[in-house]
Amino acid sequence: MLERFKVPEDLALKVQEGTLRETVTSVFRHMGVPEDDCHLAADVLVKADMRGVETHGVSNMLRSYVSGYRDGSINPTPNWRIIRETPATANIDSDRGLGIIVTPKAMDIAIEKAKNVGVGMVTIQNGRHLGMASYHAMMALEHDMIGVCMTSCPPSVLPTFGAEPRLGTNPIALAAPAGEEPPFVFDAATSTVAGNKLGLARRLGNNLMGGWVADTDGVPIMEEVEPPRPGHQGGAGQASSFLLPVGSTREMGSHKGYGMSCIVDILGGILSGGGYGIHPGRPNFGHYVAAYSIEAFMDTAEFKRTMDEWIRMLESTKPAKGHDRVIYPGRLEAEETAKREAEGIPFHPEVMDWFKDICSELSIPYNLTNS
Amino acid sequence: MLERFKVPEDLALKVQEGTLRETVTSVFRHMGVPEDDCHLAADVLVKADMRGVETHGVSNMLRSYVSGYRDGSINPTPNWRIIRETPATANIDSDRGLGIIVTPKAMDIAIEKAKNVGVGMVTIQNGRHLGMASYHAMMALEHDMIGVCMTSCPPSVLPTFGAEPRLGTNPIALAAPAGEEPPFVFDAATSTVAGNKLGLARRLGNNLMGGWVADTDGVPIMEEVEPPRPGHQGGAGQASSFLLPVGSTREMGSHKGYGMSCIVDILGGILSGGGYGIHPGRPNFGHYVAAYSIEAFMDTAEFKRTMDEWIRMLESTKPAKGHDRVIYPGRLEAEETAKREAEGIPFHPEVMDWFKDICSELSIPYNLTNS
């Protein structure tokens, strides 16, 4: 992630992984979530923080999940079930279960199918937020498979040439194992930035870069601006700007970001039978996960050797003027994980205040920074 | 495509689809390609022209295919074969066969597998150029399936923060059927523009837009520039600029275009067992096609109804200031096909001159503009 989204060193309070995991598990327990699911949910959130993906970690997501459980929009004990199935595919009704809990179970099904017939592909309708999409994609790695995850979200992004948000930030994640190098892990919104980054920018007081948003007439703003309130169709407050698809302007290729976002709406939304982001009466998420068995195509050991070679080829690229190295998707997150295992996870004081409040409210012992 | 890539009306010579198809078929016949394959090859090229995708049509590709057959790098009678197979997957050794001929056969296999188990996925190693990627993806439509196609190409694109091209333009195509509306067809390079667009810009004398290329130090050029000779690792001539991944700069999201390009290298290249674009001794292409049966996930009629509704939702978006409509991927190509069916395909005189020469050389009657 961009340096500008890191919590400043002098403000950061460091929290250890184990302690954070315990506290988060307790919060889910108090929401009425079954014990195993509490641990799973904490794993998804804490792994995001360990990888440096704070946009989808504890600090940015947990409070919204708590709100969702409290207002009834998220079901703590969903009766999720497969509503259609073939040897390579399944479609799941998630029964309003939180995506960070139901999606790993869908990915387990996809992995099992890929073991049997080479590929497994599962759609999920009536879902809720699934956290860091790459968590689910990465589940395939230990099975020597390539994992994929997409999620069709409520609208906040303009189509190319449009002045109203009609698509979600609709992220795409793909993970592929290497041999000695950390796995390839791509995970990105199809908008210029993830919607959560606008929230983080607000919290950290950072400006938005040119090309990230358009004004309310749909005209891309190409110079740096102060963080606005993001526009959400039907949301509260007056929108002052809207997110753009990656590519920013038609000339620079925003139709490509727009098209990739459409693909996520089709595979995660429409193909799940649950409709798409802006579908009337659908304040939810549609998910898509897939697993491809490497051995179904070629020798797995050779695949991993070639991945290592390819990663080293990319990272040995001569750096551009002003930069000191070229990296591949997954490198920074692996480095950040090692660093946070040693030093803890840096949180903004505002996040710690929220934790103190929620722990006190739920009678959970607060010990995040005294360990 | 951008208006700037259209052949100017006053220069254009109009050619009828049927006549063009006959002439192109004859050219392949003279290259020693079996009769059925000649018709298939002509279909792939002419369909690109009919859809207005001149970058991948007759004018831009046929001469390079003729060169490839003549210098022996393309095999006119490949003994392509499946080298590994499971119920949902296959891997094919293309035996240096031209991708526009072998890839449709791979897609037939993927479709058959999707009929049997819900999904079919086929990789192709040792391949050659596959033309317009969406041709292969669109083959799934008549079977009520979603089609996907990717191709890992020789390097011409910089990784984010890099000053040497290490990735191909690596396009991604996905086609999904609708009901009454034309199908959704996305097909785009993961670079800011397709490599062929630089050649077209040269021919038409158009400038390149800001954000499309970097200088030889890897620094993105953000203002409009004259069309340069594109940089190809190990290619002839001194490179004066390199293509950028979509997103253009790290701040605007070039790591997303770079990551999507990596995905194509992994699925089309590494997973085919044939290595990736810049792999030493690999002056070829690796392909990936897939078909997903809609009925394996949900009721097909409902999917198509929702697709129509979703398309109308996108196209009814309030247009941005300065624009008169919002479209979805596939709309312009459907309109262009209708127009070209009525009026013929506009070709630049330089293309017609090449046709006159090659027809004379191969003793094929030249009648493209006298019909």
XYZ file of C-alpha atoms in Angstrom:
742
model
C 0.000 0.000 0.000
C 1.023 3.598 -0.415
C 3.130 5.066 2.386
C 0.560 7.820 2.742
C -1.864 5.287 4.226
C 0.431 4.072 6.945
C -0.299 5.236 10.481
C 2.485 7.728 11.316
C 5.196 6.067 13.476
C 4.901 8.663 16.260
C 1.155 8.112 16.610
C 1.086 4.323 16.192
C 0.308 2.044 19.132
C 1.692 -1.445 18.597
C -0.547 -4.439 19.245
C 0.596 -8.086 19.264
C -1.108 -10.532 16.895
C -2.128 -13.032 19.586
C -3.724 -10.451 21.863
C -5.567 -8.844 18.974
C -6.844 -12.221 17.846
C -8.225 -12.968 21.347
C -9.973 -9.616 21.635
C -11.508 -9.819 18.152
C -12.682 -13.385 18.813
C -14.384 -12.154 21.998
C -16.156 -9.360 20.122
C -17.629 -11.858 17.629
C -18.585 -14.160 20.517
C -20.594 -11.324 22.015
C -22.378 -10.860 18.701
C -23.829 -14.372 19.013
C -21.504 -15.973 16.489
C -20.723 -19.706 17.077
C -17.290 -20.416 18.602
C -15.544 -21.862 15.507
C -16.820 -19.018 13.363
C -15.502 -16.450 15.890
C -11.981 -17.821 15.455
C -12.350 -17.931 11.674
C -13.596 -14.331 11.550
C -10.716 -13.167 13.754
C -8.263 -15.016 11.507
C -9.539 -13.248 8.369
C -9.373 -9.794 9.987
C -6.054 -10.219 11.776
C -4.351 -11.738 8.699
C -5.285 -8.575 6.802
C -3.631 -6.458 9.497
C -0.578 -8.723 9.552
C -0.193 -8.282 5.775
C -0.409 -4.498 6.106
C -3.816 -4.339 4.441
C -5.334 -2.033 7.083
C -8.188 -1.092 4.747
C -9.616 -4.565 5.334
C -8.261 -5.278 8.803
C -9.609 -4.896 12.288
C -9.312 -1.122 12.452
C -11.378 -0.418 9.378
C -13.920 -3.270 9.330
C -14.726 -4.603 12.800
C -16.864 -1.682 13.884
C -19.007 -1.939 10.740
C -19.486 -5.677 11.320
C -20.565 -4.968 14.901
C -23.093 -2.417 13.600
C -24.367 -4.958 11.096
C -24.894 -7.632 13.754
C -26.615 -5.103 15.986
C -29.016 -3.738 13.367
C -29.854 -7.238 12.132
C -28.486 -6.836 8.615
C -25.883 -9.555 9.311
C -27.077 -12.953 10.561
C -24.742 -14.373 13.265
C -26.028 -17.945 12.779
C -26.770 -18.224 9.049
C -28.274 -21.412 7.665
C -26.187 -21.142 4.485
C -26.768 -23.886 1.924
C -25.883 -25.044 -1.573
C -28.808 -24.277 -3.885
C -27.303 -25.725 -7.104
C -24.302 -27.956 -7.740
C -22.350 -29.777 -10.467
C -18.970 -31.576 -10.227
C -17.070 -28.293 -10.809
C -19.545 -25.688 -9.547
C -21.852 -24.695 -6.708
C -24.095 -21.766 -5.881
C -24.661 -20.893 -2.236
C -27.391 -18.905 -0.498
C -25.498 -17.252 2.349
C -28.596 -16.418 4.435
C -27.133 -12.995 5.304
C -24.030 -14.564 6.839
C -20.927 -12.394 7.087
C -18.678 -13.030 4.079
C -15.537 -13.386 6.158
C -17.145 -16.500 7.701
C -19.160 -18.020 4.821
C -16.662 -17.407 1.988
C -13.885 -19.614 3.458
C -16.444 -22.446 3.594
C -17.326 -21.829 -0.059
C -13.613 -21.890 -0.872
C -13.289 -25.254 0.912
C -15.987 -26.559 -1.428
C -14.209 -25.119 -4.480
C -10.914 -26.731 -3.398
C -12.612 -30.107 -2.918
C -14.129 -29.881 -6.401
C -10.772 -28.918 -7.901
C -9.246 -32.025 -6.273
C -11.926 -34.122 -7.973
C -12.263 -32.600 -11.450
C -9.445 -30.007 -11.789
C -11.433 -26.814 -11.175
C -13.921 -25.704 -8.532
C -16.008 -22.534 -8.810
C -18.559 -21.312 -6.270
C -20.859 -18.287 -6.279
C -22.531 -16.875 -3.147
C -25.741 -14.873 -3.114
C -27.306 -12.943 -0.252
C -23.844 -12.417 1.236
C -22.254 -9.732 3.359
C -18.763 -8.152 3.357
C -15.992 -10.720 2.842
C -13.021 -8.735 4.174
C -9.696 -9.057 2.373
C -10.513 -10.955 -0.843
C -7.033 -12.459 -1.026
C -7.612 -14.344 2.248
C -10.004 -16.642 0.421
C -7.840 -16.870 -2.714
C -4.796 -17.752 -0.570
C -6.629 -20.730 0.950
C -5.856 -22.551 -2.329
C -2.087 -22.213 -1.868
C -1.560 -24.998 0.668
C -3.377 -27.353 -1.705
C -1.026 -26.457 -4.587
C -3.830 -24.647 -6.329
C -4.411 -21.205 -7.778
C -7.158 -19.378 -5.879
C -9.466 -16.630 -7.121
C -11.937 -14.386 -5.297
C -14.169 -11.531 -6.449
C -16.951 -9.633 -4.729
C -19.689 -7.501 -6.221
C -20.306 -4.562 -3.872
C -22.852 -1.764 -3.421
C -22.347 1.110 -5.888
C -19.774 3.837 -5.297
C -17.890 3.949 -8.627
C -18.763 5.773 -11.871
C -18.943 3.920 -15.174
C -16.737 5.549 -17.848
C -18.557 8.680 -19.151
C -21.067 8.457 -16.270
C -22.001 10.949 -13.534
C -23.755 8.533 -11.161
C -22.116 5.661 -9.244
C -23.414 2.362 -10.600
C -20.730 -0.176 -9.699
C -18.980 -1.279 -6.542
C -15.247 -1.104 -5.991
C -15.538 -4.770 -7.064
C -12.148 -6.240 -6.144
C -10.368 -9.141 -7.821
C -7.878 -11.370 -5.996
C -5.723 -14.182 -7.350
C -3.106 -16.196 -5.459
C -0.596 -18.621 -6.995
C 2.083 -20.603 -5.153
C 5.803 -20.232 -5.823
C 8.667 -22.440 -4.605
C 11.172 -20.509 -2.485
C 9.660 -17.047 -2.987
C 6.531 -15.828 -1.187
C 3.389 -16.634 -3.182
C 2.042 -14.328 -5.859
C -0.946 -12.564 -4.279
C -2.827 -9.926 -6.244
C -5.774 -8.217 -4.552
C -7.120 -4.923 -5.796
C -10.304 -2.952 -6.263
C -11.169 -2.255 -9.902
C -11.632 1.381 -8.907
C -8.592 3.680 -8.733
C -8.488 3.027 -4.974
C -10.467 0.856 -2.571
C -13.438 2.694 -1.064
C -11.961 2.116 2.386
C -8.883 4.123 1.405
C -11.052 7.258 1.341
C -12.040 6.545 4.960
C -8.408 5.986 5.883
C -7.412 9.201 4.121
C -10.004 11.064 6.163
C -8.685 9.539 9.381
C -5.069 10.307 8.534
C -5.849 13.715 7.013
C -4.201 12.830 3.691
C -5.130 14.333 0.352
C -6.463 12.237 -2.528
C -4.231 11.952 -5.573
C -5.238 13.291 -8.970
C -7.148 10.765 -11.034
C -8.813 9.044 -8.064
C -12.216 10.746 -8.084
C -14.555 12.721 -10.321
C -16.655 15.718 -9.361
C -20.440 15.394 -9.133
C -20.719 16.134 -12.877
C -18.626 13.018 -13.524
C -15.582 15.022 -14.628
C -12.328 13.367 -13.422
C -10.370 15.566 -10.984
C -6.762 15.254 -12.110
C -5.096 17.319 -9.364
C -4.590 16.401 -5.682
C -7.610 17.259 -3.495
C -8.738 17.060 0.122
C -10.499 13.826 1.119
C -14.208 14.212 0.322
C -17.191 12.298 1.599
C -17.473 9.432 -0.897
C -20.680 9.365 -2.942
C -23.015 6.477 -2.283
C -26.262 6.188 -4.205
C -29.046 6.703 -1.713
C -26.572 7.127 1.142
C -26.728 9.850 3.726
C -25.113 13.193 3.116
C -24.415 15.144 -0.029
C -21.756 13.494 -2.211
C -18.970 15.829 -3.262
C -17.127 13.368 -5.460
C -17.270 9.829 -6.851
C -14.662 7.127 -7.259
C -13.358 6.459 -10.792
C -12.594 3.057 -12.347
C -8.853 2.310 -12.614
C -7.479 4.130 -15.655
C -9.165 7.376 -14.422
C -10.056 8.792 -17.873
C -11.228 7.129 -21.078
C -8.033 8.203 -22.836
C -5.867 6.522 -20.202
C -8.011 3.383 -20.129
C -10.800 3.846 -17.547
C -12.972 1.633 -19.781
C -10.630 -1.203 -18.760
C -11.174 -0.664 -15.037
C -14.891 -0.226 -15.775
C -14.950 -3.468 -17.790
C -13.108 -5.433 -15.083
C -15.604 -4.082 -12.553
C -18.459 -5.257 -14.802
C -16.890 -8.738 -14.873
C -17.025 -8.834 -11.065
C -20.682 -7.717 -11.125
C -21.446 -10.544 -13.589
C -19.499 -13.371 -11.892
C -20.013 -12.369 -8.264
C -23.427 -10.769 -8.612
C -25.564 -11.853 -11.559
C -24.215 -15.446 -11.804
C -24.955 -15.975 -8.106
C -28.623 -15.342 -8.859
C -28.629 -12.612 -6.238
C -28.505 -9.625 -8.547
C -25.870 -6.923 -8.783
C -24.674 -4.092 -6.559
C -27.255 -1.453 -7.416
C -30.124 -3.945 -7.872
C -33.236 -2.536 -6.133
C -33.683 -3.985 -2.667
C -30.251 -5.610 -2.618
C -28.157 -3.945 0.071
C -25.719 -6.851 0.022
C -22.737 -8.496 -1.624
C -22.387 -11.311 -4.161
C -19.205 -13.361 -4.035
C -17.269 -15.609 -6.399
C -14.429 -17.989 -5.482
C -12.539 -20.505 -7.587
C -9.682 -22.981 -7.224
C -7.616 -24.398 -10.100
C -5.530 -27.506 -9.440
C -2.049 -26.937 -10.870
C -1.463 -30.665 -11.219
C -4.511 -30.797 -13.536
C -2.512 -28.759 -16.057
C 1.155 -29.597 -15.451
C 3.731 -30.870 -12.972
C 3.347 -28.837 -9.769
C 7.064 -28.780 -8.927
C 7.870 -27.401 -12.379
C 5.152 -24.754 -11.975
C 6.687 -23.591 -8.697
C 10.211 -23.534 -10.134
C 8.986 -21.416 -13.054
C 7.123 -19.099 -10.667
C 10.363 -18.504 -8.714
C 12.237 -17.805 -11.944
C 9.503 -15.460 -13.167
C 9.386 -13.585 -9.836
C 13.168 -13.120 -9.915
C 12.936 -11.964 -13.534
C 10.405 -9.290 -12.529
C 12.328 -8.188 -9.433
C 15.611 -7.945 -11.352
C 14.085 -5.361 -13.713
C 16.173 -2.193 -13.881
C 14.314 0.307 -11.655
C 12.811 3.451 -13.131
C 14.504 6.760 -12.336
C 13.625 7.756 -8.768
C 12.833 4.219 -7.615
C 15.085 1.649 -6.018
C 13.363 -1.618 -6.780
C 10.675 -3.418 -8.736
C 8.425 -5.765 -6.756
C 5.669 -8.253 -7.608
C 2.220 -8.558 -6.046
C 2.703 -10.324 -2.707
C 6.260 -9.170 -1.906
C 5.398 -6.161 0.285
C 2.716 -8.081 2.142
C 5.191 -10.891 2.928
C 7.724 -8.340 4.195
C 5.094 -6.549 6.247
C 3.962 -9.832 7.825
C 7.527 -10.613 8.954
C 7.882 -7.105 10.366
C 4.579 -7.190 12.237
C 5.305 -10.656 13.636
C 8.378 -9.117 15.235
C 7.124 -5.655 16.169
C 3.343 -5.881 16.403
C 0.619 -4.176 14.388
C 0.572 -0.354 14.419
C -2.866 1.088 15.177
C -4.074 4.670 15.153
C -5.087 5.939 18.646
C -8.632 6.493 17.355
C -8.903 2.750 16.721
C -7.635 1.959 20.213
C -10.252 4.291 21.667
C -12.968 2.411 19.830
C -11.585 -0.869 21.186
C -11.587 0.485 24.743
C -15.214 1.534 24.317
C -16.459 -1.698 22.768
C -14.539 -3.842 25.288
C -15.999 -1.891 28.173
C -19.480 -2.094 26.664
C -19.244 -5.867 26.121
C -17.372 -6.507 29.397
C -14.361 -7.879 27.541
C -11.017 -7.316 29.320
C -9.090 -4.651 27.387
C -5.420 -5.587 27.207
C -4.381 -4.709 23.668
C -1.560 -2.347 24.572
C -0.521 -3.570 28.001
C 0.852 -6.914 26.855
C -12.200 2.153 -29.871
C -11.144 5.780 -29.785
C -12.195 7.878 -32.762
C -8.557 8.796 -33.311
C -7.908 5.218 -34.507
C -10.582 5.201 -37.179
C -9.413 5.472 -40.787
C -10.464 8.982 -41.878
C -13.687 8.853 -43.954
C -12.121 10.627 -46.945
C -9.258 8.107 -47.153
C -11.205 4.930 -46.424
C -11.836 2.352 -49.122
C -14.870 0.193 -48.328
C -14.590 -3.579 -48.654
C -17.491 -6.049 -48.389
C -17.310 -8.797 -45.771
C -17.854 -11.693 -48.211
C -15.161 -10.568 -50.648
C -12.674 -9.957 -47.863
C -13.383 -13.389 -46.406
C -12.693 -15.057 -49.794
C -9.435 -13.207 -50.318
C -8.163 -13.878 -46.784
C -9.092 -17.567 -47.114
C -7.064 -17.726 -50.341
C -4.034 -16.157 -48.681
C -4.054 -18.817 -45.926
C -4.542 -21.542 -48.579
C -1.360 -20.358 -50.284
C 0.487 -20.630 -46.955
C -0.192 -24.403 -46.949
C -2.962 -24.256 -44.340
C -5.632 -27.036 -44.610
C -8.938 -25.906 -46.169
C -11.116 -25.924 -43.018
C -8.470 -24.042 -41.093
C -8.284 -21.378 -43.842
C -11.976 -20.623 -43.402
C -11.616 -20.575 -39.610
C -8.643 -18.204 -39.779
C -10.508 -15.875 -42.147
C -13.506 -15.924 -39.813
C -11.414 -14.846 -36.799
C -9.756 -11.988 -38.702
C -12.831 -10.730 -40.558
C -15.010 -10.833 -37.404
C -12.483 -8.492 -35.756
C -12.826 -6.070 -38.662
C -16.607 -6.356 -38.613
C -16.608 -5.445 -34.899
C -14.412 -2.396 -35.581
C -11.403 -3.937 -33.822
C -8.949 -3.061 -36.619
C -5.980 -3.580 -34.302
C -6.650 -7.311 -34.531
C -8.244 -7.489 -37.959
C -6.998 -8.211 -41.443
C -5.225 -4.886 -41.927
C -3.026 -5.127 -38.886
C -2.393 -8.874 -38.519
C -2.528 -10.735 -41.851
C 0.834 -9.523 -43.100
C 2.573 -10.614 -39.915
C 0.964 -14.062 -40.141
C 2.172 -14.365 -43.768
C 5.702 -13.452 -42.623
C 5.489 -16.067 -39.858
C 4.421 -18.829 -42.260
C 7.182 -17.809 -44.654
C 9.997 -17.713 -42.081
C 8.884 -21.003 -40.551
C 8.021 -19.604 -37.098
C 4.350 -20.571 -37.638
C 3.516 -24.170 -38.554
C 0.706 -24.353 -41.190
C -0.095 -27.992 -40.358
C 0.472 -28.317 -36.604
C 0.083 -31.663 -34.901
C -1.454 -30.046 -31.812
C -2.370 -32.425 -29.029
C -3.647 -32.630 -25.453
C -0.707 -33.345 -23.152
C -2.661 -33.473 -19.864
C -6.369 -33.689 -19.103
C -8.929 -33.931 -16.271
C -12.752 -33.683 -16.445
C -12.609 -29.837 -16.198
C -9.140 -29.090 -17.633
C -6.740 -29.720 -20.487
C -3.301 -28.534 -21.503
C -2.444 -28.440 -25.197
C 0.876 -28.353 -27.034
C 0.083 -26.212 -30.047
C 3.102 -27.356 -32.110
C 3.695 -23.769 -33.328
C 0.197 -23.576 -34.803
C -1.300 -20.118 -35.318
C -3.452 -19.179 -32.319
C -6.366 -17.972 -34.424
C -6.704 -21.580 -35.641
C -5.737 -23.681 -32.583
C -7.454 -21.565 -29.892
C -11.011 -22.082 -31.243
C -10.358 -25.840 -31.058
C -9.209 -25.473 -27.462
C -12.351 -23.483 -26.743
C -14.466 -26.290 -28.236
C -12.828 -28.624 -25.721
C -13.486 -26.192 -22.848
C -17.150 -25.898 -23.866
C -17.540 -29.683 -24.017
C -16.033 -29.997 -20.532
C -18.328 -27.269 -19.205
C -21.299 -29.211 -20.598
C -20.123 -32.257 -18.651
C -18.949 -30.847 -15.311
C -19.935 -27.148 -15.286
C -16.561 -25.564 -16.113
C -13.926 -26.178 -18.800
C -10.467 -24.602 -18.726
C -7.726 -25.165 -21.308
C -4.157 -23.832 -21.510
C -2.072 -23.823 -24.689
C 1.718 -23.850 -24.813
C 3.997 -23.313 -27.794
C 1.332 -21.167 -29.425
C 1.346 -18.252 -31.801
C -0.780 -15.058 -32.015
C -4.476 -15.675 -31.361
C -5.970 -12.551 -32.931
C -8.898 -10.877 -31.196
C -9.138 -12.622 -27.800
C -12.881 -12.006 -27.561
C -13.479 -14.184 -30.666
C -12.639 -17.235 -28.565
C -14.514 -16.010 -25.490
C -17.612 -15.312 -27.627
C -17.688 -18.932 -28.830
C -19.229 -19.766 -25.430
C -22.244 -17.511 -26.002
C -24.236 -19.791 -28.304
C -23.898 -22.541 -25.686
C -25.344 -20.285 -22.958
C -21.969 -20.102 -21.302
C -19.600 -17.387 -20.160
C -16.347 -17.472 -22.156
C -12.902 -16.291 -21.086
C -9.659 -15.881 -23.037
C -6.210 -14.571 -22.074
C -2.901 -14.604 -23.890
C 0.603 -14.146 -22.501
C 2.621 -12.188 -25.082
C 6.262 -11.241 -25.716
C 7.398 -8.352 -23.496
C 6.680 -4.739 -24.390
C 5.235 -3.351 -21.124
C 7.028 -2.002 -18.027
C 6.291 -3.362 -14.581
C 5.351 -0.592 -12.106
C 8.595 1.174 -11.023
C 10.523 -0.594 -13.835
C 12.567 0.771 -16.747
C 12.697 -2.401 -18.858
C 9.722 -4.105 -20.540
C 9.096 -7.474 -18.892
C 5.462 -8.242 -19.636
C 3.328 -8.514 -22.744
C 0.252 -6.422 -23.402
C -1.435 -9.575 -22.016
C -5.114 -9.070 -22.871
C -8.122 -10.409 -21.004
C -11.462 -11.128 -22.694
C -14.744 -12.208 -21.168
C -18.088 -12.668 -22.934
C -21.455 -13.246 -21.251
C -24.829 -13.648 -22.985
C -27.751 -11.292 -22.450
C -31.376 -11.727 -23.547
C -32.535 -8.945 -25.871
C -29.407 -6.800 -25.629
C -26.133 -7.595 -27.451
C -23.854 -9.797 -25.320
C -21.423 -8.330 -22.814
C -17.994 -8.570 -24.471
C -14.959 -7.184 -22.678
C -11.606 -7.469 -24.451
C -8.662 -5.293 -23.465
C -4.914 -5.298 -23.082
C -3.724 -4.879 -19.495
C -1.402 -2.141 -20.793
C -2.753 1.392 -21.236
C -3.269 0.585 -24.941
C -2.837 -2.516 -27.115
C 0.637 -2.678 -28.711
C -1.002 -2.697 -32.124
C -2.509 0.721 -31.398
C 0.988 2.221 -31.537
C 1.375 0.791 -35.060
C -2.023 2.161 -36.031
C -1.119 5.557 -34.566
C 2.031 5.566 -36.699
C 0.046 4.708 -39.826
C -2.596 7.353 -39.131
C -0.090 9.945 -37.875
C -1.849 10.351 -34.530
C -0.213 11.387 -31.304
C -0.132 9.176 -28.222
C -2.100 10.383 -25.228
C -0.486 11.304 -21.919
C -0.147 8.326 -19.593
C 0.264 5.724 -22.376
C 4.056 5.340 -22.391
C 7.153 5.951 -20.278
C 10.510 7.280 -21.426
C 13.527 4.962 -21.531
C 14.243 5.768 -17.858
C 10.836 4.318 -17.012
C 9.336 7.723 -16.166
C 5.680 7.958 -17.301
C 5.125 10.651 -19.954
C 1.948 12.410 -18.900
C 1.574 14.786 -21.869
C 0.570 13.958 -25.474
C 3.542 12.866 -27.639
C 4.305 11.787 -31.211
C 4.040 8.036 -31.864
C 7.404 6.438 -31.036
C 8.863 3.123 -32.043
C 7.633 0.822 -29.295
C 10.350 -0.755 -27.163
C 10.771 -4.502 -27.480
C 13.411 -6.282 -25.434
C 15.998 -7.610 -27.885
C 14.066 -6.197 -30.823
C 15.616 -4.211 -33.656
C 16.000 -0.456 -33.395
C 16.518 1.858 -30.460
C 13.467 2.064 -28.240
C 12.360 5.625 -27.470
C 9.545 4.716 -25.110
C 7.833 1.783 -23.408
C 4.181 0.929 -22.837
C 2.811 1.368 -19.305
C 0.377 -0.934 -17.493
C -3.172 0.447 -17.245
C -3.288 2.973 -14.411
C -0.173 4.690 -15.852
C 1.426 5.718 -12.525
C 1.623 3.972 -9.160
C -0.449 6.748 -7.585
C -3.240 6.259 -10.126
C -3.134 2.465 -9.889
C -0.577 1.116 -12.418
C 0.129 -1.716 -9.961
C -3.389 -2.915 -10.774
C -2.738 -3.083 -14.523
C 0.654 -4.644 -13.746
C -0.962 -7.235 -11.459
C -3.639 -8.128 -14.021
C -0.880 -8.553 -16.598
C 0.961 -10.866 -14.169
C -2.219 -12.946 -13.853
C -2.251 -13.430 -17.629
C 1.444 -14.448 -17.580
C 0.648 -17.012 -14.860
C -2.544 -18.492 -16.358
C -1.668 -18.250 -20.055
C 2.083 -18.698 -19.755
C 3.384 -20.494 -16.664
C 0.332 -22.766 -16.147
C 0.579 -23.941 -19.781
C 4.047 -25.281 -18.976
C 5.436 -23.238 -21.850
C 6.968 -20.447 -19.789
C 6.210 -16.756 -19.876
C 6.640 -13.920 -22.352
C 10.252 -13.001 -21.661
C 11.382 -16.594 -20.931
C 14.702 -17.196 -22.716
C 14.223 -18.975 -26.039
C 10.465 -18.472 -26.017
C 9.469 -16.187 -28.899
C 5.880 -17.368 -28.640
C 2.523 -17.020 -26.938
C 0.786 -18.975 -24.174
C -2.988 -19.024 -24.178
C -5.780 -19.669 -21.703
C -9.464 -20.242 -22.465
C -12.353 -21.162 -20.219
C -16.108 -21.747 -20.424
C -18.520 -21.579 -17.484
C -21.959 -23.144 -17.920
C -24.563 -20.681 -16.630
C -27.052 -23.484 -15.982
C -24.473 -25.018 -13.594
C -25.018 -22.006 -11.304
C -28.574 -20.819 -11.942
C -31.497 -20.723 -14.358
C -30.164 -19.493 -17.712
C -33.305 -17.544 -18.656
C -33.161 -15.646 -15.356
C -29.450 -14.894 -15.908
C -30.208 -13.383 -19.321
C -33.121 -11.331 -17.984
C -30.902 -9.951 -15.218
C -28.138 -9.204 -17.753
C -30.622 -7.151 -19.833
C -31.760 -5.282 -16.726
C -28.146 -4.660 -15.633
C -27.134 -3.426 -19.108
C -30.088 -1.017 -19.152
C -29.184 0.141 -15.654
C -25.633 0.969 -16.821
C -26.759 2.648 -20.042
C -29.342 4.766 -18.253
C -26.636 6.336 -16.054
C -26.709 10.124 -16.214
C -23.852 11.023 -18.601
C -20.869 13.011 -17.373
C -20.559 16.630 -18.478
C -19.365 16.696 -22.102
C -20.599 13.198 -22.923
C -23.917 12.092 -24.356
C -24.193 8.506 -23.271
C -22.817 5.709 -21.095
C -22.223 2.377 -22.815
C -21.217 -1.134 -21.702
C -18.501 -3.362 -23.142
C -19.927 -4.869 -26.332
C -22.346 -2.081 -27.296
C -20.078 -0.191 -29.736
C -18.871 -3.401 -31.374
C -22.481 -4.516 -31.952
C -23.287 -1.126 -33.499
C -20.156 -1.203 -35.646
C -20.987 -4.704 -36.914
C -24.447 -3.553 -38.047
C -22.907 -0.536 -39.783
C -20.218 -2.540 -41.535
C -22.709 -5.200 -42.652
C -24.544 -2.398 -44.466
C -21.657 -0.252 -45.676
C -18.584 -2.474 -45.810
C -15.321 -2.314 -43.863
C -13.242 0.894 -44.215
C -9.577 0.194 -45.028
C -6.640 2.561 -45.263
C -5.181 2.777 -48.830
C -1.868 1.452 -47.497
C -3.630 -1.791 -46.533
C -5.186 -2.084 -49.993
C -1.761 -1.638 -51.574
C -0.439 -4.527 -49.501
C -3.389 -6.665 -50.597
C -2.740 -5.836 -54.265
C 0.909 -6.866 -53.839
C 0.270 -10.112 -51.971
C -2.564 -11.105 -54.343
C -0.354 -10.505 -57.347
C 2.514 -12.411 -55.750
C 0.320 -15.410 -54.884
C -1.679 -15.228 -58.135
C -4.926 -14.606 -56.245
C -7.486 -12.515 -58.151
C -7.663 -9.059 -56.525
C -11.251 -7.866 -56.354
C -11.569 -6.262 -52.935
C -12.706 -2.853 -54.117
C -14.307 -3.642 -57.469
C -17.247 -5.622 -56.114
